[in-house]
Short mmCIF file of C-alpha atoms in Angstrom, two decimals:
data_model
loop_
_atom_site.label_atom_id
_atom_site.label_comp_id
_atom_site.label_asym_id
_atom_site.label_seq_id
_atom_site.Cartn_x
_atom_site.Cartn_y
_atom_site.Cartn_z
CA MET I 1 53.26 42.24 131.83
CA GLN I 2 53.62 38.31 130.87
CA MET I 3 54.95 36.33 133.55
CA THR I 4 54.40 32.62 133.97
CA SER I 5 57.09 31.02 135.95
CA GLU I 6 59.43 31.52 138.77
CA ASP I 7 62.11 32.77 136.08
CA SER I 8 59.94 35.67 135.23
CA ILE I 9 59.78 37.27 138.50
CA GLU I 10 60.51 40.90 137.96
CA VAL I 11 61.69 44.01 139.99
CA SER I 12 59.28 46.98 139.00
CA LYS I 13 58.85 50.69 140.10
CA PHE I 14 57.97 50.87 143.51
CA THR I 15 54.19 50.63 144.15
CA TRP I 16 51.78 49.64 146.92
CA PRO I 17 50.28 46.25 146.27
CA LYS I 18 46.12 46.26 145.67
CA GLY I 19 43.99 47.29 148.54
CA PHE I 20 46.89 49.03 150.50
CA TYR I 21 47.39 52.80 151.65
CA ALA I 22 49.84 54.62 153.07
CA ASP I 23 50.66 58.07 154.25
CA SER I 24 53.33 60.19 156.27
CA THR I 25 53.17 63.58 157.77
CA HIS I 26 55.41 66.01 160.00
CA ALA I 27 54.45 65.50 163.53
CA GLY I 28 57.44 67.69 165.06
CA LEU I 29 59.23 64.68 166.26
CA LYS I 30 62.11 65.71 164.08
CA PRO I 31 63.10 69.41 162.80
CA ASP I 32 62.45 69.31 159.31
CA GLN I 33 61.06 66.07 157.51
CA ASP I 34 58.10 63.55 157.77
CA ASP I 35 58.26 61.67 160.96
CA MET I 36 55.22 59.77 161.10
CA GLY I 37 53.17 57.46 159.00
CA TRP I 38 50.78 54.29 158.51
CA ILE I 39 50.14 51.45 156.32
CA TYR I 40 46.69 50.44 155.95
CA SER I 41 44.84 47.54 154.29
CA GLU I 42 41.22 47.51 152.97
CA THR I 43 40.40 44.48 154.67
CA PRO I 44 42.16 42.46 157.67
CA ALA I 45 45.54 41.16 156.40
CA ASP I 46 47.34 38.02 157.45
CA ALA I 47 50.18 39.17 159.41
CA ALA I 48 53.78 37.86 160.45
CA GLY I 49 56.48 39.69 162.44
CA VAL I 50 60.04 38.94 163.86
CA TYR I 51 61.70 41.16 166.65
CA THR I 52 64.70 42.13 168.25
CA THR I 53 66.36 39.92 170.60
CA ASN I 54 67.77 42.60 172.97
CA GLN I 55 66.44 42.16 176.35
CA PHE I 56 65.36 45.87 176.66
CA GLN I 57 62.68 45.27 174.05
CA ALA I 58 60.81 48.79 173.32
CA ALA I 59 57.38 49.17 174.12
CA PRO I 60 56.08 49.19 170.61
CA THR I 61 58.08 46.13 169.67
CA LYS I 62 56.58 44.15 172.46
CA LEU I 63 52.89 45.47 171.94
CA THR I 64 53.16 44.65 168.21
CA LYS I 65 54.60 41.26 169.04
CA LEU I 66 51.55 40.49 171.23
CA THR I 67 49.20 41.89 168.89
CA ILE I 68 50.14 39.73 165.92
CA ASN I 69 50.62 36.58 167.85
CA VAL I 70 46.75 36.71 168.81
CA ALA I 71 45.83 35.75 165.52
CA HIS I 72 48.50 36.64 163.08
CA GLN I 73 46.19 39.28 161.58
CA LEU I 74 46.62 43.19 161.23
CA GLN I 75 44.77 45.80 159.06
CA ALA I 76 47.36 48.87 159.98
CA VAL I 77 50.70 49.71 161.29
CA VAL I 78 51.43 53.19 162.36
CA MET I 79 55.00 54.13 162.90
CA ASN I 80 56.94 57.03 164.00
CA SER I 81 60.83 58.08 164.04
CA GLY I 82 62.65 60.53 166.25
CA ASN I 83 61.49 58.82 169.39
CA ALA I 84 62.02 55.03 170.08
CA ASN I 85 59.82 54.82 173.15
CA SER I 86 62.27 52.49 174.84
CA CYS I 87 63.44 52.18 178.36
CA ASN I 88 60.18 54.45 179.49
CA GLY I 89 59.02 51.77 181.97
CA GLU I 90 55.22 51.82 182.63
CA GLN I 91 54.95 55.07 180.86
CA GLY I 92 56.14 53.74 177.77
CA GLU I 93 53.84 50.85 177.80
CA THR I 94 50.90 53.15 178.36
CA ASP I 95 52.06 55.31 175.38
CA ALA I 96 52.40 52.60 173.24
CA LEU I 97 48.84 51.21 174.02
CA LEU I 98 47.66 54.90 173.33
CA MET I 99 49.48 55.41 170.14
CA GLN I 100 47.67 51.96 168.96
CA LYS I 101 44.27 53.26 170.18
CA MET I 102 44.69 56.87 168.59
CA ALA I 103 45.30 55.03 165.18
CA ALA I 104 42.45 52.65 165.42
CA ASP I 105 40.03 55.24 166.07
CA ARG I 106 41.05 57.38 163.30
CA LEU I 107 40.70 54.42 161.17
CA LYS I 108 37.64 53.17 162.53
CA ILE I 109 38.91 49.74 163.18
CA ASP I 110 39.79 47.52 166.45
CA ALA I 111 42.86 48.52 168.39
CA SER I 112 43.66 44.79 167.83
CA GLU I 113 44.22 45.07 164.26
CA VAL I 114 46.92 47.61 164.73
CA GLY I 115 50.91 47.40 164.93
CA ILE I 116 53.17 50.18 166.23
CA ALA I 117 56.75 50.89 165.20
CA SER I 118 58.92 53.23 166.56
CA THR I 119 62.83 54.31 166.07
CA GLY I 120 64.92 56.87 167.20
CA VAL I 121 66.55 57.93 170.79
CA ILE I 122 66.34 55.59 173.50
CA GLY I 123 65.02 56.89 177.13
CA GLU I 124 63.11 59.78 176.18
CA PRO I 125 59.23 59.79 176.98
CA LEU I 126 57.17 59.86 173.66
CA PRO I 127 55.62 63.24 173.23
CA MET I 128 51.97 61.94 172.83
CA ALA I 129 50.56 65.37 171.87
CA LYS I 130 52.71 65.44 168.86
CA ILE I 131 51.88 61.54 168.21
CA LYS I 132 48.12 62.72 168.60
CA ASP I 133 48.49 65.40 166.20
CA GLY I 134 50.47 63.45 163.66
CA ILE I 135 47.81 60.79 163.40
CA SER I 136 44.97 63.15 163.06
CA GLN I 137 46.88 64.46 159.91
CA LEU I 138 47.31 60.82 158.36
CA LYS I 139 45.04 60.13 155.19
CA LEU I 140 44.30 57.05 153.29
CA THR I 141 46.60 57.71 150.10
CA HIS I 142 49.59 56.04 148.35
CA ASN I 143 52.19 58.41 149.60
CA VAL I 144 55.49 57.10 148.99
CA GLY I 145 56.82 59.72 151.60
CA LEU I 146 56.32 57.10 154.03
CA THR I 147 59.58 55.27 153.20
CA LYS I 148 61.35 58.47 154.11
CA ALA I 149 59.32 59.19 157.35
CA ILE I 150 61.16 56.21 159.29
CA LEU I 151 64.74 56.95 158.48
CA THR I 152 67.12 58.10 161.27
CA THR I 153 70.70 58.24 160.14
CA ASP I 154 70.12 56.61 156.82
CA THR I 155 71.11 58.45 153.68
CA HIS I 156 68.39 57.36 151.42
CA PRO I 157 65.08 55.07 151.55
CA LYS I 158 65.33 51.42 151.01
CA THR I 159 62.52 50.16 148.79
CA ILE I 160 61.46 47.50 146.41
CA THR I 161 58.72 45.93 144.52
CA VAL I 162 58.58 42.74 143.17
CA LYS I 163 55.95 41.33 140.82
CA CYS I 164 55.26 37.55 139.92
CA MET I 165 52.41 35.37 138.51
CA VAL I 166 50.66 32.96 140.95
CA ASP I 167 47.45 31.13 140.15
CA GLY I 168 47.03 33.08 137.10
CA LYS I 169 47.07 36.24 138.93
CA GLU I 170 49.58 38.98 139.08
CA ILE I 171 50.95 39.34 142.58
CA THR I 172 52.72 42.53 143.88
CA THR I 173 54.99 42.35 146.97
CA THR I 174 56.55 45.73 148.11
CA GLY I 175 59.23 46.29 151.11
CA PHE I 176 60.82 49.29 152.79
CA CYS I 177 62.87 49.63 155.63
CA LYS I 178 65.24 51.87 157.63
CA GLY I 179 68.66 50.81 159.15
CA SER I 180 71.99 52.47 159.10
CA GLY I 181 73.62 51.98 162.30
CA MET I 182 73.47 49.58 165.57
CA ILE I 183 73.01 46.79 162.91
CA HIS I 184 73.93 43.28 164.23
CA PRO I 185 70.87 41.06 164.09
CA ASN I 186 69.18 38.89 165.54
CA MET I 187 67.79 41.74 164.46
CA ALA I 188 69.21 45.29 163.98
CA THR I 189 68.27 48.85 164.41
CA MET I 190 66.04 48.63 161.75
CA LEU I 191 62.42 48.45 160.87
CA GLY I 192 61.18 46.66 157.94
CA PHE I 193 57.51 46.52 156.54
CA VAL I 194 56.55 44.14 153.56
CA THR I 195 53.05 44.28 152.01
CA THR I 196 51.72 41.84 149.56
CA ASP I 197 48.48 41.31 148.04
CA ALA I 198 48.77 37.60 147.82
CA ALA I 199 46.54 35.30 149.54
CA ILE I 200 48.66 33.24 152.35
CA ALA I 201 47.67 31.92 155.59
CA GLY I 202 49.24 33.86 158.45
CA ALA I 203 50.88 30.73 160.27
CA ASP I 204 52.55 30.03 156.54
CA LEU I 205 53.44 33.65 156.47
CA GLN I 206 55.23 33.57 159.75
CA HIS I 207 57.20 30.54 158.98
CA LEU I 208 58.24 32.07 155.48
CA LEU I 209 59.41 35.24 157.29
CA SER I 210 61.08 33.63 159.93
CA THR I 211 63.25 31.42 157.66
CA THR I 212 63.86 34.21 155.13
CA VAL I 213 64.81 36.59 157.72
CA ASP I 214 67.49 34.19 159.00
CA GLU I 215 69.09 34.07 155.58
CA THR I 216 68.85 38.01 154.97
CA PHE I 217 68.35 40.50 157.49
CA ASN I 218 70.09 38.22 160.14
CA GLN I 219 73.18 38.02 157.79
CA ILE I 220 73.97 41.76 158.11
CA THR I 221 76.05 43.61 160.44
CA VAL I 222 77.51 47.23 160.54
CA ASP I 223 78.81 47.82 164.02
CA GLY I 224 77.92 44.69 166.16
CA ASP I 225 75.11 46.48 168.04
CA THR I 226 71.81 45.12 168.71
CA SER I 227 68.80 47.84 169.10
CA THR I 228 65.67 47.73 171.14
CA ASN I 229 63.07 48.66 168.70
CA ASP I 230 63.86 46.47 165.81
CA MET I 231 61.14 44.28 163.71
CA VAL I 232 60.08 43.27 160.37
CA VAL I 233 56.43 43.33 159.90
CA VAL I 234 54.42 41.56 156.75
CA MET I 235 51.04 41.95 155.94
CA ALA I 236 49.16 39.85 152.94
CA ASN I 237 45.61 40.93 152.27
CA GLY I 238 44.94 38.49 149.36
CA ALA I 239 43.51 41.34 147.18
CA ALA I 240 45.02 39.64 144.09
CA GLU I 241 42.38 37.00 144.60
CA ASN I 242 44.63 33.98 144.25
CA GLU I 243 44.02 30.62 145.63
CA PRO I 244 45.50 30.63 149.07
CA LEU I 245 49.45 29.65 148.68
CA GLU I 246 50.39 26.33 150.40
CA GLU I 247 53.78 24.99 150.77
CA GLY I 248 54.55 22.13 148.18
CA THR I 249 53.15 23.84 145.13
CA ALA I 250 54.94 25.67 142.18
CA ASP I 251 52.88 28.75 142.91
CA TYR I 252 54.11 28.58 146.46
CA SER I 253 57.74 28.37 145.03
CA THR I 254 57.40 31.23 142.88
CA PHE I 255 55.89 33.39 145.69
CA VAL I 256 58.80 32.31 147.91
CA SER I 257 61.25 33.64 145.40
CA ALA I 258 59.97 36.73 145.10
CA PHE I 259 59.45 37.16 148.76
CA LYS I 260 63.42 36.43 149.21
CA LYS I 261 64.12 38.61 146.48
CA VAL I 262 62.42 41.45 148.47
CA LEU I 263 64.23 40.74 151.72
CA THR I 264 67.60 40.05 150.30
CA HIS I 265 67.45 43.61 148.33
CA LEU I 266 66.42 45.39 151.75
CA ALA I 267 69.20 43.65 153.46
CA GLN I 268 71.91 44.45 151.05
CA GLU I 269 70.42 48.16 151.02
CA ILE I 270 70.96 48.53 155.02
CA ALA I 271 74.37 47.10 154.84
CA GLY I 272 75.68 49.21 152.12
CA ASP I 273 73.94 52.37 153.96
CA GLY I 274 75.91 51.58 157.24
CA GLU I 275 76.58 54.71 159.19
CA GLY I 276 79.67 56.53 157.29
CA ALA I 277 80.24 53.47 155.15
CA SER I 278 81.78 54.09 151.74
CA LYS I 279 81.65 50.34 150.60
CA LEU I 280 79.29 47.46 150.62
CA VAL I 281 80.73 44.17 151.75
CA GLU I 282 79.57 40.72 150.72
CA VAL I 283 81.21 37.67 151.86
CA ASN I 284 80.64 34.20 150.41
CA VAL I 285 81.82 31.28 152.40
CA ALA I 286 82.14 27.79 150.58
CA GLY I 287 83.36 24.47 151.63
CA ALA I 288 81.68 24.73 155.31
CA TYR I 289 81.02 21.78 157.34
CA SER I 290 77.18 23.06 157.60
CA HIS I 291 75.29 25.77 156.44
CA LEU I 292 74.94 27.13 159.91
CA GLU I 293 78.88 27.22 160.08
CA GLY I 294 79.04 28.93 156.82
CA GLN I 295 76.74 31.36 158.05
CA GLN I 296 78.52 31.91 161.46
CA VAL I 297 81.78 32.22 159.31
CA ALA I 298 80.54 34.87 156.76
CA LYS I 299 79.09 37.02 159.47
CA ALA I 300 82.27 36.85 161.45
CA ILE I 301 84.24 37.99 158.62
CA VAL I 302 81.75 41.05 157.51
CA GLY I 303 81.37 41.84 161.34
CA SER I 304 85.14 42.09 162.27
CA ASN I 305 86.26 45.69 162.91
CA LEU I 306 90.01 44.97 161.79
CA VAL I 307 88.34 43.58 158.38
CA LYS I 308 86.26 46.66 157.96
CA ALA I 309 88.97 48.92 158.69
CA MET I 310 91.27 47.00 156.63
CA ILE I 311 88.66 47.48 153.58
CA PHE I 312 88.17 51.23 154.33
CA GLY I 313 91.79 51.66 154.22
CA GLU I 314 91.93 49.61 150.88
CA ASP I 315 94.83 47.40 152.27
CA GLY I 316 95.02 43.79 151.33
CA ASN I 317 95.95 42.57 154.66
CA TRP I 318 94.29 39.13 154.23
CA GLY I 319 95.62 38.28 157.87
CA ARG I 320 92.74 40.25 159.04
CA ILE I 321 90.36 37.66 157.36
CA MET I 322 92.33 34.74 158.59
CA GLN I 323 91.85 35.87 162.07
CA ALA I 324 88.28 36.60 161.76
CA ILE I 325 87.80 32.79 160.34
CA GLY I 326 89.93 31.53 163.13
CA GLN I 327 87.89 33.24 165.97
CA THR I 328 84.83 30.89 165.02
CA THR I 329 84.12 27.52 166.35
CA ALA I 330 83.71 26.27 162.68
CA HIS I 331 85.40 23.03 161.24
CA VAL I 332 88.31 24.53 158.80
CA ASP I 333 91.07 22.63 157.05
CA LEU I 334 93.93 24.89 158.62
CA ASN I 335 95.88 23.95 155.58
CA GLY I 336 93.46 24.24 152.92
CA VAL I 337 91.77 27.61 153.22
CA SER I 338 91.54 29.98 150.26
CA VAL I 339 90.56 33.65 150.29
CA SER I 340 89.68 35.86 147.26
CA ILE I 341 88.79 39.72 147.11
CA ASN I 342 86.73 40.79 143.96
CA GLY I 343 88.09 37.60 142.18
CA LEU I 344 91.87 38.08 143.12
CA GLN I 345 93.28 35.18 144.96
CA LEU I 346 95.30 36.36 148.26
CA VAL I 347 95.41 32.89 149.84
CA LYS I 348 95.84 29.48 148.85
CA ASN I 349 96.30 26.30 151.06
CA SER I 350 96.06 28.90 154.09
CA LEU I 351 99.39 30.70 152.58
CA GLY I 352 99.83 33.99 150.80
CA THR I 353 99.95 33.78 147.19
CA GLY I 354 102.22 36.71 146.94
CA ILE I 355 99.70 38.81 144.80
CA ASP I 356 100.67 42.54 144.10
CA ASP I 357 99.60 44.90 147.03
CA ASP I 358 98.95 47.60 144.40
CA GLU I 359 96.45 45.36 142.48
CA VAL I 360 94.52 44.43 145.68
CA THR I 361 94.44 48.11 146.79
CA LYS I 362 92.94 48.97 143.15
CA THR I 363 90.01 46.63 143.53
CA LEU I 364 89.62 47.79 147.31
CA LYS I 365 88.48 51.08 145.61
CA GLN I 366 85.38 49.59 144.49
CA LYS I 367 82.13 50.38 145.87
CA LYS I 368 81.34 46.83 146.27
CA VAL I 369 83.97 44.45 147.83
CA THR I 370 83.15 40.73 147.59
CA ILE I 371 85.27 38.34 149.80
CA ASP I 372 85.20 34.80 148.91
CA VAL I 373 86.33 32.12 151.12
CA ASP I 374 86.72 28.28 150.89
CA LEU I 375 87.06 26.41 154.48
CA ASN I 376 87.47 23.22 152.66
CA ALA I 377 85.92 21.33 155.21
CA GLY I 378 82.55 20.37 153.77
CA LYS I 379 80.11 21.18 150.91
CA ALA I 380 77.78 23.88 152.56
CA THR I 381 77.84 27.55 152.07
CA GLY I 382 77.26 30.91 153.89
CA THR I 383 76.66 34.61 152.86
CA ALA I 384 76.64 37.76 154.80
CA TRP I 385 76.60 41.28 153.97
CA GLY I 386 78.18 44.65 155.70
CA CYS I 387 80.15 47.68 155.37
CA ASP I 388 83.46 49.25 155.98
CA LEU I 389 84.34 51.19 159.08
CA THR I 390 85.18 54.85 158.59
CA TYR I 391 85.69 57.78 160.57
CA LYS I 392 82.49 59.20 159.53
CA TYR I 393 80.84 56.37 161.78
CA VAL I 394 82.40 57.52 164.97
CA GLN I 395 81.38 61.24 164.02
CA ILE I 396 77.79 60.43 163.60
CA ASN I 397 77.62 58.36 166.82
CA ALA I 398 79.69 60.74 169.07
CA SER I 399 76.82 63.37 168.48
CA TYR I 400 73.82 61.25 167.80
CA ARG I 401 71.47 63.53 169.97
CA SER I 402 73.05 66.60 169.13
#
């Protein structure tokens, strides 16, 4: 593959970057599918993370944050679904530490090099005998089954691999995540993992992750709820043997573009796989006073239950979008707002255009619905992603534990 510039960044078949291993197994936390796994790097990797802002931050999330913050370095992450190990008090903290130590002992590395991630039911003790058994079964393979082992109510794995050239070396960056409900970052009920064989310092990686998450994962919403366990962790082991990436260089810019492609794709995958969702919704705001306000308005629209229900019902009731805009504190030209859905203009100068309802209903049957809004208040923009609100969402969450 010949790639020499940012323009030649390519999405390829899912694969693990150089020097990374992964595996999954069925430990019995869930009835009939793999529910535990790990990622391992041959050498300690520079690492970065972002974490839920929920005040009831789960024990695994807190422990991983503490571990990464010591030196921005990890060599492995062990993870499970089926149990969140959240709201379990001191026992939860103890169990998270034990899970970290078990994985470290199995890999013959220091516990300070191991991150922990859990997802599932809140408030139930972690069954440590099953955790121990699961860790004992994990191997150093290139198993893609790990991408399924972390799923809860998701309908499918969410994965991507992007390749680019920096410093004459091919760089592979791979991401996978889970997330379907309880999605309203900062952060969401999601776990996200990105591995890359690029060489980049931990502090630079942390800055890149934090800023990119603000434009991607933190701009999705499914149901307005924020979970206790969410995190995104990135590991960069330098196995591609490029010169360490530094901000301000062309190679850094290329890598940033590839990295953003990974996170953007995963964010959209989560939004489109919202619990019970039938449509992916993208909102693009133009004419905003500032980028922050553009982002706020986009997220307010995509997060409005009235808008979500409107889209599910395939009803061109553009008043739902106007009320969502008006609920924000953003600058708005009250007589100059425009709204379009899939290219059909419903509102011009804050007044309905009289477009035929049947035409709007027809376009709302598409699997992806794009809402474009112009606030006519500046030159900034914003984008957010979400989904419609369906009867299935209530059904799933009314019986989540059964």
